[in-house]
């Protein structure tokens, strides 16, 4: 029986277990934030940490992921040595993210289209208003689209083996992503309504917040990609991570465009 | 809490009580189908159910018989060489189309029933039922707006002939033969207003006012229970509806209006808005 | 050595812990599912004990009863059925059936597994800490909100489900990649065994359904702990929205559980009828259309929440249409037997039990699909009977069928067939005596999720509890047989079931040898 299998992935089985335990610890950190008294004598220190306890919970996950990535250069998929497999995996991952954001958008649209069921006469419920879409949000849109263009160009350059240009493109994209996150945090801190002020701020902050989280993840992926490109100086050496990161970034971009259209432009 | 020793006695007495339960329309032991039907809705539901059940029994019997025949006829001992045929387009087409036809025979009466239930006739009386952890509050806005709570009787104080866990202190009262609108809401968690004898069920949703209707055909006391998990005492939140002739109902209303406090419409809508 | 050669050989705890071999991970999944199933079964035994007679004799109060029913449902769905069917059999046999050396991402495979026991620890914790999660598995707010359940239990349940959800999505990505990219030369998609198809379709459904649950749970978590108002009427939120999100996940979830069962039954019916499955393309299309329809029928769980005629009519019709592809599958199984050369082995017994019992559950499903009739059936024991016929007598029968079928392949040993037959008949009679009377209780109007019931429901409840005794006793028999067979079972050759149509039975020592850490150990 002829097999197309040509290579066996060299996965060190310790890291997946470490990551599973880290995710469990992260869940425990969340629990500690909600219910410090569960943790007995630790309750005092948890109270001091506050939301930072989540950061403490993220630490083992970050260490485990970094270690796994360093040990194996990320998981090398086994099977035919083409990028078809990893491509499927990234598409599947993005499909599940699409389903996640679709649920958030569905909740928003449910309230926006039928505000009267929830007892509102308009949406957003008066007196709440989103920021003027043609100010900060538009600037954010321009920044994120520009970073998307940079990533696309960087990916293209890499395929043409022009790794210096590619690295520059990725770096600019990362910087633009950072500016976007900074501006979003500023917008959150200046917001006139808080998360607790009803269903509109709840869904607004949750959706934009989750999007921001995905931007941060995208920045991390792009950073790994840039690091690989600079070290390897070739498309083959950089590996699939550049493609994966750029696809992910385009997905995050697309979500923002929808967010801008629905949560900002349409709402005002 | 009951001791192990009373279990058998409880069992026997429960079985013996069944005859008396018949009067009060409570569920009876060894009942294998629907209980009493006291409204046209319920009768129509029973008819649809029986229609589908007949078809369902035929399908299950067909499947079981085919498998049985196959086991007899095509056992390896009697049929050592398996057929190599794996496609028979006409057969496959047939077993795709046949279920569609059967479903059509179910869908038509099903949609008729749904339309009958959904088409709410004009009300002769409106009653509000509000779910609370763990009792129901009934109010009669058409009759001055008095309201009262309906709480399960503790087992020790259930009068003879009334069923344990279903008997309440104050029943919902409706006139026989009148179209009654029942508006259902909740003041806390989700409950479900479930009255099997009338073919009636609708959720009590906090923040929403649901409406359903019924027309009770026979006088009597009918029992149901909260049918959506609602916390600690979900098991102990019965619904009892007493249907009486219109003159008796009028007399009950006159008495109730003096006994129970009036709850203003504003209070009720505030409760709904909460 | 011949008996042990074709199973993953992990000789130390560390080797089991750190293995990335798909067969070893499949074994871990199956072992985990057996343990979780025993726990969930023990809880159901306790519940039947409580319900054997009126009164509240065993549970402390209604809240702890509610916590038990919640735990029973979640454990059986997320930690028993899914890990067994998808994680266990999927890991073991998808790569072997398509001629792949392993799963596409062995490390992610291990991660997906180890998240589950940790998640279960969190879930059991929620049962032990405070008052437990007394909401039912559907977790409807406001009961699951901070006012309804103030303690940490619901938060722990949500976090446990988040971990299980991450595990599911990771596994789904892994299966999709493996099946689409790692098929042996010249194995076309429409040449794959139906079990592989079922895992592929289930994985695609998981990718789209699980994140919706994650979003709904994230909102519930935000409502509880950060003062959000997603489902809180006081802040303009709507509890019905949670129901929609939950069931948009919840109904596909049902098919995620039953499609792999269909796959296993197809393999077994074909094998023991001595011929390939009849109407293969129709079987694939039937599964695909069940999956697609599964995403547009969710509101049939919500017929009584107060929606109008049009949505109820739509969801009634859409739900009934699912009977068509399901019928295709049942008829194709029968047609495979018809003209075949049938051997009534233990796995075949379980498969036939599945087909008949699933047909019963499917028929009551048609009854429940009618919004008009659902007014007196919704949330009654009729529903409990229905979903136990498709899951407890459906999915679970398929798990046992697959387990007996592949036991010789997985362990190199044979089980005593007479015990398998006793197990089947006791479980068959036990589960039917347990669940069939629940139809009567439901028609009579007994609500589900109650700890004590009016005395008129006594008779059939007592019978049901007697059935539970038999079902649990037969499960105990299975566990004993398993323990004995694993150590002392007769050595089983690869052709123990006769000629095979699928590749997992190929005697290929290269494929049978474990890899990675476990492989190093075994090779030493």
PDB file of N, CA and C in Angstrom, chain A residues 1-4 8 11 13-14 16-17 19-20 24 27 31 34-35 38 75 77-78 80 84-85 88-89 92-93 96 99-100 103-104 107 110-111 118 120 195-196 198-199 202-203 206, chain C residues 17-18 99 101-108 110-111 118 129 151-152 155-156 159 177 180-182 184-185 207-208 211 215 219 225-230 235-238 241 245 506 511 515:
ATOM      1  N   UNK A   1       0.860  -1.192   0.000  1.00  0.00           N
ATOM      2  CA  UNK A   1       0.000   0.000   0.000  1.00  0.00           C
ATOM      3  C   UNK A   1       0.899   1.247   0.000  1.00  0.00           C
ATOM      4  N   UNK A   2       0.739   2.054  -0.997  1.00  0.00           N
ATOM      5  CA  UNK A   2       1.629   3.212  -1.065  1.00  0.00           C
ATOM      6  C   UNK A   2       1.041   4.359  -0.249  1.00  0.00           C
ATOM      7  N   UNK A   3       1.885   4.999   0.479  1.00  0.00           N
ATOM      8  CA  UNK A   3       1.430   6.095   1.330  1.00  0.00           C
ATOM      9  C   UNK A   3       1.992   7.414   0.798  1.00  0.00           C
ATOM     10  N   UNK A   4       1.214   8.442   0.922  1.00  0.00           N
ATOM     11  CA  UNK A   4       1.755   9.758   0.576  1.00  0.00           C
ATOM     12  C   UNK A   4       2.484  10.364   1.761  1.00  0.00           C
ATOM     13  N   UNK A   8       7.192  12.355   9.428  1.00  0.00           N
ATOM     14  CA  UNK A   8       6.494  12.228  10.689  1.00  0.00           C
ATOM     15  C   UNK A   8       6.769  13.473  11.507  1.00  0.00           C
ATOM     16  N   UNK A  11       6.617  15.870  17.331  1.00  0.00           N
ATOM     17  CA  UNK A  11       5.982  16.603  18.407  1.00  0.00           C
ATOM     18  C   UNK A  11       6.407  16.035  19.743  1.00  0.00           C
ATOM     19  N   UNK A  13       5.392  15.429  23.188  1.00  0.00           N
ATOM     20  CA  UNK A  13       4.074  15.329  23.794  1.00  0.00           C
ATOM     21  C   UNK A  13       3.921  16.044  25.124  1.00  0.00           C
ATOM     22  N   UNK A  14       5.023  16.593  25.650  1.00  0.00           N
ATOM     23  CA  UNK A  14       4.879  17.257  26.941  1.00  0.00           C
ATOM     24  C   UNK A  14       4.192  18.607  26.822  1.00  0.00           C
ATOM     25  N   UNK A  16       1.785  19.861  24.706  1.00  0.00           N
ATOM     26  CA  UNK A  16       0.309  19.916  24.689  1.00  0.00           C
ATOM     27  C   UNK A  16      -0.287  19.758  26.081  1.00  0.00           C
ATOM     28  N   UNK A  17       0.279  18.850  26.876  1.00  0.00           N
ATOM     29  CA  UNK A  17      -0.250  18.669  28.229  1.00  0.00           C
ATOM     30  C   UNK A  17      -0.042  19.941  29.031  1.00  0.00           C
ATOM     31  N   UNK A  19       0.078  22.927  27.886  1.00  0.00           N
ATOM     32  CA  UNK A  19      -0.861  23.953  27.435  1.00  0.00           C
ATOM     33  C   UNK A  19      -2.257  23.678  27.978  1.00  0.00           C
ATOM     34  N   UNK A  20      -2.642  22.396  27.996  1.00  0.00           N
ATOM     35  CA  UNK A  20      -3.955  22.059  28.568  1.00  0.00           C
ATOM     36  C   UNK A  20      -4.025  22.501  30.023  1.00  0.00           C
ATOM     37  N   UNK A  24      -6.389  25.365  31.854  1.00  0.00           N
ATOM     38  CA  UNK A  24      -7.150  25.087  33.066  1.00  0.00           C
ATOM     39  C   UNK A  24      -6.828  26.130  34.137  1.00  0.00           C
ATOM     40  N   UNK A  27      -8.610  29.255  33.412  1.00  0.00           N
ATOM     41  CA  UNK A  27     -10.003  29.168  33.859  1.00  0.00           C
ATOM     42  C   UNK A  27     -10.079  29.357  35.369  1.00  0.00           C
ATOM     43  N   UNK A  31     -12.037  32.129  37.629  1.00  0.00           N
ATOM     44  CA  UNK A  31     -12.856  31.785  38.788  1.00  0.00           C
ATOM     45  C   UNK A  31     -12.399  32.563  40.017  1.00  0.00           C
ATOM     46  N   UNK A  34     -13.763  36.000  39.914  1.00  0.00           N
ATOM     47  CA  UNK A  34     -15.186  36.101  40.226  1.00  0.00           C
ATOM     48  C   UNK A  34     -15.476  35.759  41.676  1.00  0.00           C
ATOM     49  N   UNK A  35     -14.797  34.748  42.183  1.00  0.00           N
ATOM     50  CA  UNK A  35     -15.112  34.230  43.517  1.00  0.00           C
ATOM     51  C   UNK A  35     -13.827  33.993  44.305  1.00  0.00           C
ATOM     52  N   UNK A  38     -13.340  31.332  47.143  1.00  0.00           N
ATOM     53  CA  UNK A  38     -13.159  29.906  46.885  1.00  0.00           C
ATOM     54  C   UNK A  38     -11.735  29.461  47.162  1.00  0.00           C
ATOM     55  N   UNK A  75       3.915  23.384  15.620  1.00  0.00           N
ATOM     56  CA  UNK A  75       3.701  22.000  15.268  1.00  0.00           C
ATOM     57  C   UNK A  75       3.819  21.807  13.766  1.00  0.00           C
ATOM     58  N   UNK A  77       2.802  19.883  10.816  1.00  0.00           N
ATOM     59  CA  UNK A  77       1.773  18.913  10.496  1.00  0.00           C
ATOM     60  C   UNK A  77       2.394  17.735   9.786  1.00  0.00           C
ATOM     61  N   UNK A  78       1.886  16.553  10.057  1.00  0.00           N
ATOM     62  CA  UNK A  78       2.355  15.404   9.296  1.00  0.00           C
ATOM     63  C   UNK A  78       1.430  15.223   8.107  1.00  0.00           C
ATOM     64  N   UNK A  80       1.071  14.874   3.684  1.00  0.00           N
ATOM     65  CA  UNK A  80       1.750  15.316   2.474  1.00  0.00           C
ATOM     66  C   UNK A  80       2.435  16.656   2.732  1.00  0.00           C
ATOM     67  N   UNK A  84      -1.370  22.464   1.927  1.00  0.00           N
ATOM     68  CA  UNK A  84      -2.813  22.272   1.848  1.00  0.00           C
ATOM     69  C   UNK A  84      -3.413  22.010   3.233  1.00  0.00           C
ATOM     70  N   UNK A  85      -2.754  21.114   3.982  1.00  0.00           N
ATOM     71  CA  UNK A  85      -3.261  20.772   5.311  1.00  0.00           C
ATOM     72  C   UNK A  85      -3.356  21.978   6.233  1.00  0.00           C
ATOM     73  N   UNK A  88      -6.117  24.264   5.262  1.00  0.00           N
ATOM     74  CA  UNK A  88      -7.439  23.805   5.710  1.00  0.00           C
ATOM     75  C   UNK A  88      -7.626  24.139   7.180  1.00  0.00           C
ATOM     76  N   UNK A  89      -6.575  23.887   7.971  1.00  0.00           N
ATOM     77  CA  UNK A  89      -6.694  24.107   9.411  1.00  0.00           C
ATOM     78  C   UNK A  89      -6.988  25.572   9.700  1.00  0.00           C
ATOM     79  N   UNK A  92     -10.473  26.397   8.724  1.00  0.00           N
ATOM     80  CA  UNK A  92     -11.416  25.850   9.707  1.00  0.00           C
ATOM     81  C   UNK A  92     -11.432  26.715  10.959  1.00  0.00           C
ATOM     82  N   UNK A  93     -10.246  27.136  11.400  1.00  0.00           N
ATOM     83  CA  UNK A  93     -10.175  27.983  12.591  1.00  0.00           C
ATOM     84  C   UNK A  93     -10.925  29.285  12.347  1.00  0.00           C
ATOM     85  N   UNK A  96     -14.629  28.915  12.468  1.00  0.00           N
ATOM     86  CA  UNK A  96     -15.210  28.871  13.804  1.00  0.00           C
ATOM     87  C   UNK A  96     -15.240  30.268  14.420  1.00  0.00           C
ATOM     88  N   UNK A  99     -18.209  32.006  13.101  1.00  0.00           N
ATOM     89  CA  UNK A  99     -19.428  31.604  13.809  1.00  0.00           C
ATOM     90  C   UNK A  99     -19.537  32.354  15.136  1.00  0.00           C
ATOM     91  N   UNK A 100     -18.406  32.521  15.815  1.00  0.00           N
ATOM     92  CA  UNK A 100     -18.413  33.232  17.095  1.00  0.00           C
ATOM     93  C   UNK A 100     -18.879  34.672  16.917  1.00  0.00           C
ATOM     94  N   UNK A 103     -22.528  35.126  16.060  1.00  0.00           N
ATOM     95  CA  UNK A 103     -23.431  35.085  17.209  1.00  0.00           C
ATOM     96  C   UNK A 103     -23.503  36.459  17.860  1.00  0.00           C
ATOM     97  N   UNK A 104     -22.340  37.137  18.011  1.00  0.00           N
ATOM     98  CA  UNK A 104     -22.340  38.458  18.624  1.00  0.00           C
ATOM     99  C   UNK A 104     -23.121  39.460  17.760  1.00  0.00           C
ATOM    100  N   UNK A 107     -26.839  38.929  18.074  1.00  0.00           N
ATOM    101  CA  UNK A 107     -27.409  39.526  19.284  1.00  0.00           C
ATOM    102  C   UNK A 107     -27.616  41.028  19.070  1.00  0.00           C
ATOM    103  N   UNK A 110     -30.483  41.595  16.656  1.00  0.00           N
ATOM    104  CA  UNK A 110     -31.765  41.292  17.286  1.00  0.00           C
ATOM    105  C   UNK A 110     -32.280  42.524  18.040  1.00  0.00           C
ATOM    106  N   UNK A 111     -31.398  43.172  18.808  1.00  0.00           N
ATOM    107  CA  UNK A 111     -31.837  44.346  19.560  1.00  0.00           C
ATOM    108  C   UNK A 111     -32.014  45.560  18.657  1.00  0.00           C
ATOM    109  N   UNK A 118     -37.546  44.690  23.698  1.00  0.00           N
ATOM    110  CA  UNK A 118     -36.832  44.903  24.957  1.00  0.00           C
ATOM    111  C   UNK A 118     -37.308  46.179  25.647  1.00  0.00           C
ATOM    112  N   UNK A 120     -37.448  49.293  24.288  1.00  0.00           N
ATOM    113  CA  UNK A 120     -36.829  50.540  23.841  1.00  0.00           C
ATOM    114  C   UNK A 120     -37.610  51.085  22.657  1.00  0.00           C
ATOM    115  N   UNK A 195     -20.040  49.428  30.755  1.00  0.00           N
ATOM    116  CA  UNK A 195     -20.529  48.094  30.420  1.00  0.00           C
ATOM    117  C   UNK A 195     -21.828  47.772  31.161  1.00  0.00           C
ATOM    118  N   UNK A 196     -21.964  48.318  32.372  1.00  0.00           N
ATOM    119  CA  UNK A 196     -23.100  47.958  33.217  1.00  0.00           C
ATOM    120  C   UNK A 196     -24.364  48.755  32.930  1.00  0.00           C
ATOM    121  N   UNK A 198     -26.675  48.772  30.754  1.00  0.00           N
ATOM    122  CA  UNK A 198     -27.781  48.236  29.959  1.00  0.00           C
ATOM    123  C   UNK A 198     -27.288  47.380  28.829  1.00  0.00           C
ATOM    124  N   UNK A 199     -28.245  46.892  28.044  1.00  0.00           N
ATOM    125  CA  UNK A 199     -27.895  45.890  27.055  1.00  0.00           C
ATOM    126  C   UNK A 199     -27.096  46.495  25.902  1.00  0.00           C
ATOM    127  N   UNK A 202     -23.520  46.720  26.847  1.00  0.00           N
ATOM    128  CA  UNK A 202     -23.034  45.345  27.033  1.00  0.00           C
ATOM    129  C   UNK A 202     -22.593  44.744  25.709  1.00  0.00           C
ATOM    130  N   UNK A 203     -23.491  44.786  24.725  1.00  0.00           N
ATOM    131  CA  UNK A 203     -23.166  44.124  23.466  1.00  0.00           C
ATOM    132  C   UNK A 203     -22.125  44.937  22.692  1.00  0.00           C
ATOM    133  N   UNK A 206     -18.729  44.229  24.456  1.00  0.00           N
ATOM    134  CA  UNK A 206     -18.303  42.834  24.330  1.00  0.00           C
ATOM    135  C   UNK A 206     -17.795  42.567  22.903  1.00  0.00           C
TER     136      UNK A 206
ATOM    137  N   UNK C  17       0.612   9.893  29.434  1.00  0.00           N
ATOM    138  CA  UNK C  17       0.377  11.333  29.588  1.00  0.00           C
ATOM    139  C   UNK C  17       0.877  12.094  28.366  1.00  0.00           C
ATOM    140  N   UNK C  18       2.029  11.722  27.858  1.00  0.00           N
ATOM    141  CA  UNK C  18       2.678  12.539  26.839  1.00  0.00           C
ATOM    142  C   UNK C  18       2.562  11.944  25.448  1.00  0.00           C
ATOM    143  N   UNK C  99      -5.863   5.549   5.559  1.00  0.00           N
ATOM    144  CA  UNK C  99      -4.469   5.251   5.252  1.00  0.00           C
ATOM    145  C   UNK C  99      -3.515   6.355   5.648  1.00  0.00           C
ATOM    146  N   UNK C 101      -0.896   8.062   8.487  1.00  0.00           N
ATOM    147  CA  UNK C 101      -0.040   7.545   9.549  1.00  0.00           C
ATOM    148  C   UNK C 101      -0.541   7.977  10.925  1.00  0.00           C
ATOM    149  N   UNK C 102      -1.116   9.159  10.972  1.00  0.00           N
ATOM    150  CA  UNK C 102      -1.604   9.675  12.255  1.00  0.00           C
ATOM    151  C   UNK C 102      -2.547  10.810  11.936  1.00  0.00           C
ATOM    152  N   UNK C 103      -3.030  11.492  12.961  1.00  0.00           N
ATOM    153  CA  UNK C 103      -3.809  12.698  12.736  1.00  0.00           C
ATOM    154  C   UNK C 103      -2.881  13.792  12.212  1.00  0.00           C
ATOM    155  N   UNK C 104      -3.471  14.810  11.579  1.00  0.00           N
ATOM    156  CA  UNK C 104      -2.649  15.861  10.982  1.00  0.00           C
ATOM    157  C   UNK C 104      -1.825  16.587  12.034  1.00  0.00           C
ATOM    158  N   UNK C 105      -2.405  16.839  13.185  1.00  0.00           N
ATOM    159  CA  UNK C 105      -1.703  17.590  14.232  1.00  0.00           C
ATOM    160  C   UNK C 105      -1.703  16.759  15.514  1.00  0.00           C
ATOM    161  N   UNK C 106      -0.723  15.867  15.659  1.00  0.00           N
ATOM    162  CA  UNK C 106      -0.734  14.971  16.828  1.00  0.00           C
ATOM    163  C   UNK C 106      -0.666  15.722  18.156  1.00  0.00           C
ATOM    164  N   UNK C 107       0.063  16.838  18.168  1.00  0.00           N
ATOM    165  CA  UNK C 107       0.161  17.594  19.416  1.00  0.00           C
ATOM    166  C   UNK C 107      -1.178  18.211  19.796  1.00  0.00           C
ATOM    167  N   UNK C 108      -1.846  18.822  18.801  1.00  0.00           N
ATOM    168  CA  UNK C 108      -3.161  19.387  19.077  1.00  0.00           C
ATOM    169  C   UNK C 108      -4.134  18.290  19.508  1.00  0.00           C
ATOM    170  N   UNK C 110      -3.426  15.673  21.284  1.00  0.00           N
ATOM    171  CA  UNK C 110      -3.191  15.443  22.704  1.00  0.00           C
ATOM    172  C   UNK C 110      -3.777  16.584  23.541  1.00  0.00           C
ATOM    173  N   UNK C 111      -3.584  17.819  23.070  1.00  0.00           N
ATOM    174  CA  UNK C 111      -4.137  18.978  23.781  1.00  0.00           C
ATOM    175  C   UNK C 111      -5.658  18.847  23.886  1.00  0.00           C
ATOM    176  N   UNK C 118      -9.549  17.847  32.543  1.00  0.00           N
ATOM    177  CA  UNK C 118      -9.435  19.051  33.365  1.00  0.00           C
ATOM    178  C   UNK C 118     -10.777  19.772  33.418  1.00  0.00           C
ATOM    179  N   UNK C 129     -19.034  22.431  45.030  1.00  0.00           N
ATOM    180  CA  UNK C 129     -18.865  23.726  45.684  1.00  0.00           C
ATOM    181  C   UNK C 129     -20.213  24.420  45.750  1.00  0.00           C
ATOM    182  N   UNK C 151     -24.020  31.475  43.781  1.00  0.00           N
ATOM    183  CA  UNK C 151     -22.716  30.897  44.120  1.00  0.00           C
ATOM    184  C   UNK C 151     -21.784  30.789  42.934  1.00  0.00           C
ATOM    185  N   UNK C 152     -20.634  30.168  43.142  1.00  0.00           N
ATOM    186  CA  UNK C 152     -19.652  30.023  42.059  1.00  0.00           C
ATOM    187  C   UNK C 152     -19.981  28.892  41.083  1.00  0.00           C
ATOM    188  N   UNK C 155     -20.612  29.659  37.323  1.00  0.00           N
ATOM    189  CA  UNK C 155     -19.388  30.139  36.672  1.00  0.00           C
ATOM    190  C   UNK C 155     -18.443  28.977  36.387  1.00  0.00           C
ATOM    191  N   UNK C 156     -18.364  28.033  37.344  1.00  0.00           N
ATOM    192  CA  UNK C 156     -17.489  26.877  37.114  1.00  0.00           C
ATOM    193  C   UNK C 156     -18.014  26.034  35.963  1.00  0.00           C
ATOM    194  N   UNK C 159     -17.126  27.810  32.765  1.00  0.00           N
ATOM    195  CA  UNK C 159     -15.699  27.678  32.442  1.00  0.00           C
ATOM    196  C   UNK C 159     -15.386  26.254  31.984  1.00  0.00           C
ATOM    197  N   UNK C 177      -8.848  18.601   8.802  1.00  0.00           N
ATOM    198  CA  UNK C 177      -7.568  18.636   8.079  1.00  0.00           C
ATOM    199  C   UNK C 177      -7.114  17.229   7.723  1.00  0.00           C
ATOM    200  N   UNK C 180      -9.417  15.734   4.917  1.00  0.00           N
ATOM    201  CA  UNK C 180      -9.317  16.371   3.601  1.00  0.00           C
ATOM    202  C   UNK C 180      -7.921  16.259   3.010  1.00  0.00           C
ATOM    203  N   UNK C 181      -6.905  16.166   3.844  1.00  0.00           N
ATOM    204  CA  UNK C 181      -5.541  16.267   3.322  1.00  0.00           C
ATOM    205  C   UNK C 181      -4.734  14.983   3.373  1.00  0.00           C
ATOM    206  N   UNK C 182      -5.137  14.031   4.164  1.00  0.00           N
ATOM    207  CA  UNK C 182      -4.220  12.909   4.419  1.00  0.00           C
ATOM    208  C   UNK C 182      -4.754  11.580   3.946  1.00  0.00           C
ATOM    209  N   UNK C 184      -5.062   8.374   1.747  1.00  0.00           N
ATOM    210  CA  UNK C 184      -4.148   7.566   0.959  1.00  0.00           C
ATOM    211  C   UNK C 184      -4.356   7.883  -0.521  1.00  0.00           C
ATOM    212  N   UNK C 185      -3.317   7.644  -1.338  1.00  0.00           N
ATOM    213  CA  UNK C 185      -3.414   7.871  -2.784  1.00  0.00           C
ATOM    214  C   UNK C 185      -4.700   7.296  -3.356  1.00  0.00           C
ATOM    215  N   UNK C 207     -17.502  22.984  14.241  1.00  0.00           N
ATOM    216  CA  UNK C 207     -16.820  24.251  13.966  1.00  0.00           C
ATOM    217  C   UNK C 207     -17.807  25.413  13.943  1.00  0.00           C
ATOM    218  N   UNK C 208     -19.023  25.152  13.485  1.00  0.00           N
ATOM    219  CA  UNK C 208     -19.982  26.243  13.374  1.00  0.00           C
ATOM    220  C   UNK C 208     -20.877  26.376  14.597  1.00  0.00           C
ATOM    221  N   UNK C 211     -18.771  27.580  18.638  1.00  0.00           N
ATOM    222  CA  UNK C 211     -18.495  28.987  18.948  1.00  0.00           C
ATOM    223  C   UNK C 211     -19.744  29.771  19.329  1.00  0.00           C
ATOM    224  N   UNK C 215     -20.074  31.977  22.601  1.00  0.00           N
ATOM    225  CA  UNK C 215     -20.509  33.376  22.666  1.00  0.00           C
ATOM    226  C   UNK C 215     -21.624  33.541  23.691  1.00  0.00           C
ATOM    227  N   UNK C 219     -21.492  35.733  27.197  1.00  0.00           N
ATOM    228  CA  UNK C 219     -22.449  36.774  27.588  1.00  0.00           C
ATOM    229  C   UNK C 219     -23.045  36.480  28.953  1.00  0.00           C
ATOM    230  N   UNK C 225     -20.942  38.340  36.157  1.00  0.00           N
ATOM    231  CA  UNK C 225     -19.789  38.839  36.904  1.00  0.00           C
ATOM    232  C   UNK C 225     -19.379  40.269  36.595  1.00  0.00           C
ATOM    233  N   UNK C 226     -19.813  40.804  35.469  1.00  0.00           N
ATOM    234  CA  UNK C 226     -19.406  42.167  35.127  1.00  0.00           C
ATOM    235  C   UNK C 226     -20.599  43.100  35.002  1.00  0.00           C
ATOM    236  N   UNK C 227     -21.762  42.658  35.464  1.00  0.00           N
ATOM    237  CA  UNK C 227     -22.921  43.535  35.423  1.00  0.00           C
ATOM    238  C   UNK C 227     -23.477  43.765  34.038  1.00  0.00           C
ATOM    239  N   UNK C 228     -23.261  42.854  33.132  1.00  0.00           N
ATOM    240  CA  UNK C 228     -23.833  42.988  31.797  1.00  0.00           C
ATOM    241  C   UNK C 228     -25.348  42.830  31.825  1.00  0.00           C
ATOM    242  N   UNK C 229     -25.997  43.145  30.726  1.00  0.00           N
ATOM    243  CA  UNK C 229     -27.460  43.075  30.689  1.00  0.00           C
ATOM    244  C   UNK C 229     -27.957  42.314  29.476  1.00  0.00           C
ATOM    245  N   UNK C 230     -27.121  41.399  28.952  1.00  0.00           N
ATOM    246  CA  UNK C 230     -27.519  40.706  27.734  1.00  0.00           C
ATOM    247  C   UNK C 230     -28.880  40.030  27.885  1.00  0.00           C
ATOM    248  N   UNK C 235     -32.167  45.530  32.418  1.00  0.00           N
ATOM    249  CA  UNK C 235     -31.313  46.394  31.613  1.00  0.00           C
ATOM    250  C   UNK C 235     -31.702  46.375  30.139  1.00  0.00           C
ATOM    251  N   UNK C 236     -32.919  45.860  29.859  1.00  0.00           N
ATOM    252  CA  UNK C 236     -33.365  45.819  28.472  1.00  0.00           C
ATOM    253  C   UNK C 236     -33.016  44.519  27.773  1.00  0.00           C
ATOM    254  N   UNK C 237     -32.376  43.593  28.487  1.00  0.00           N
ATOM    255  CA  UNK C 237     -31.984  42.331  27.858  1.00  0.00           C
ATOM    256  C   UNK C 237     -33.165  41.372  27.753  1.00  0.00           C
ATOM    257  N   UNK C 238     -32.974  40.309  27.006  1.00  0.00           N
ATOM    258  CA  UNK C 238     -34.073  39.404  26.711  1.00  0.00           C
ATOM    259  C   UNK C 238     -33.636  37.947  26.930  1.00  0.00           C
ATOM    260  N   UNK C 241     -33.382  35.516  24.018  1.00  0.00           N
ATOM    261  CA  UNK C 241     -32.224  35.542  23.131  1.00  0.00           C
ATOM    262  C   UNK C 241     -31.247  34.424  23.493  1.00  0.00           C
ATOM    263  N   UNK C 245     -29.779  31.401  21.112  1.00  0.00           N
ATOM    264  CA  UNK C 245     -28.354  31.099  20.923  1.00  0.00           C
ATOM    265  C   UNK C 245     -28.057  29.684  21.391  1.00  0.00           C
ATOM    266  N   UNK C 506      -6.504  -3.890   8.122  1.00  0.00           N
ATOM    267  CA  UNK C 506      -5.339  -4.353   7.371  1.00  0.00           C
ATOM    268  C   UNK C 506      -4.214  -4.709   8.320  1.00  0.00           C
ATOM    269  N   UNK C 511       1.876   0.447  10.171  1.00  0.00           N
ATOM    270  CA  UNK C 511       0.852   1.352  10.679  1.00  0.00           C
ATOM    271  C   UNK C 511       0.495   1.053  12.124  1.00  0.00           C
ATOM    272  N   UNK C 515       3.928   5.661  17.679  1.00  0.00           N
ATOM    273  CA  UNK C 515       4.951   6.650  17.370  1.00  0.00           C
ATOM    274  C   UNK C 515       5.276   7.502  18.598  1.00  0.00           C
TER     275      UNK C 515
END
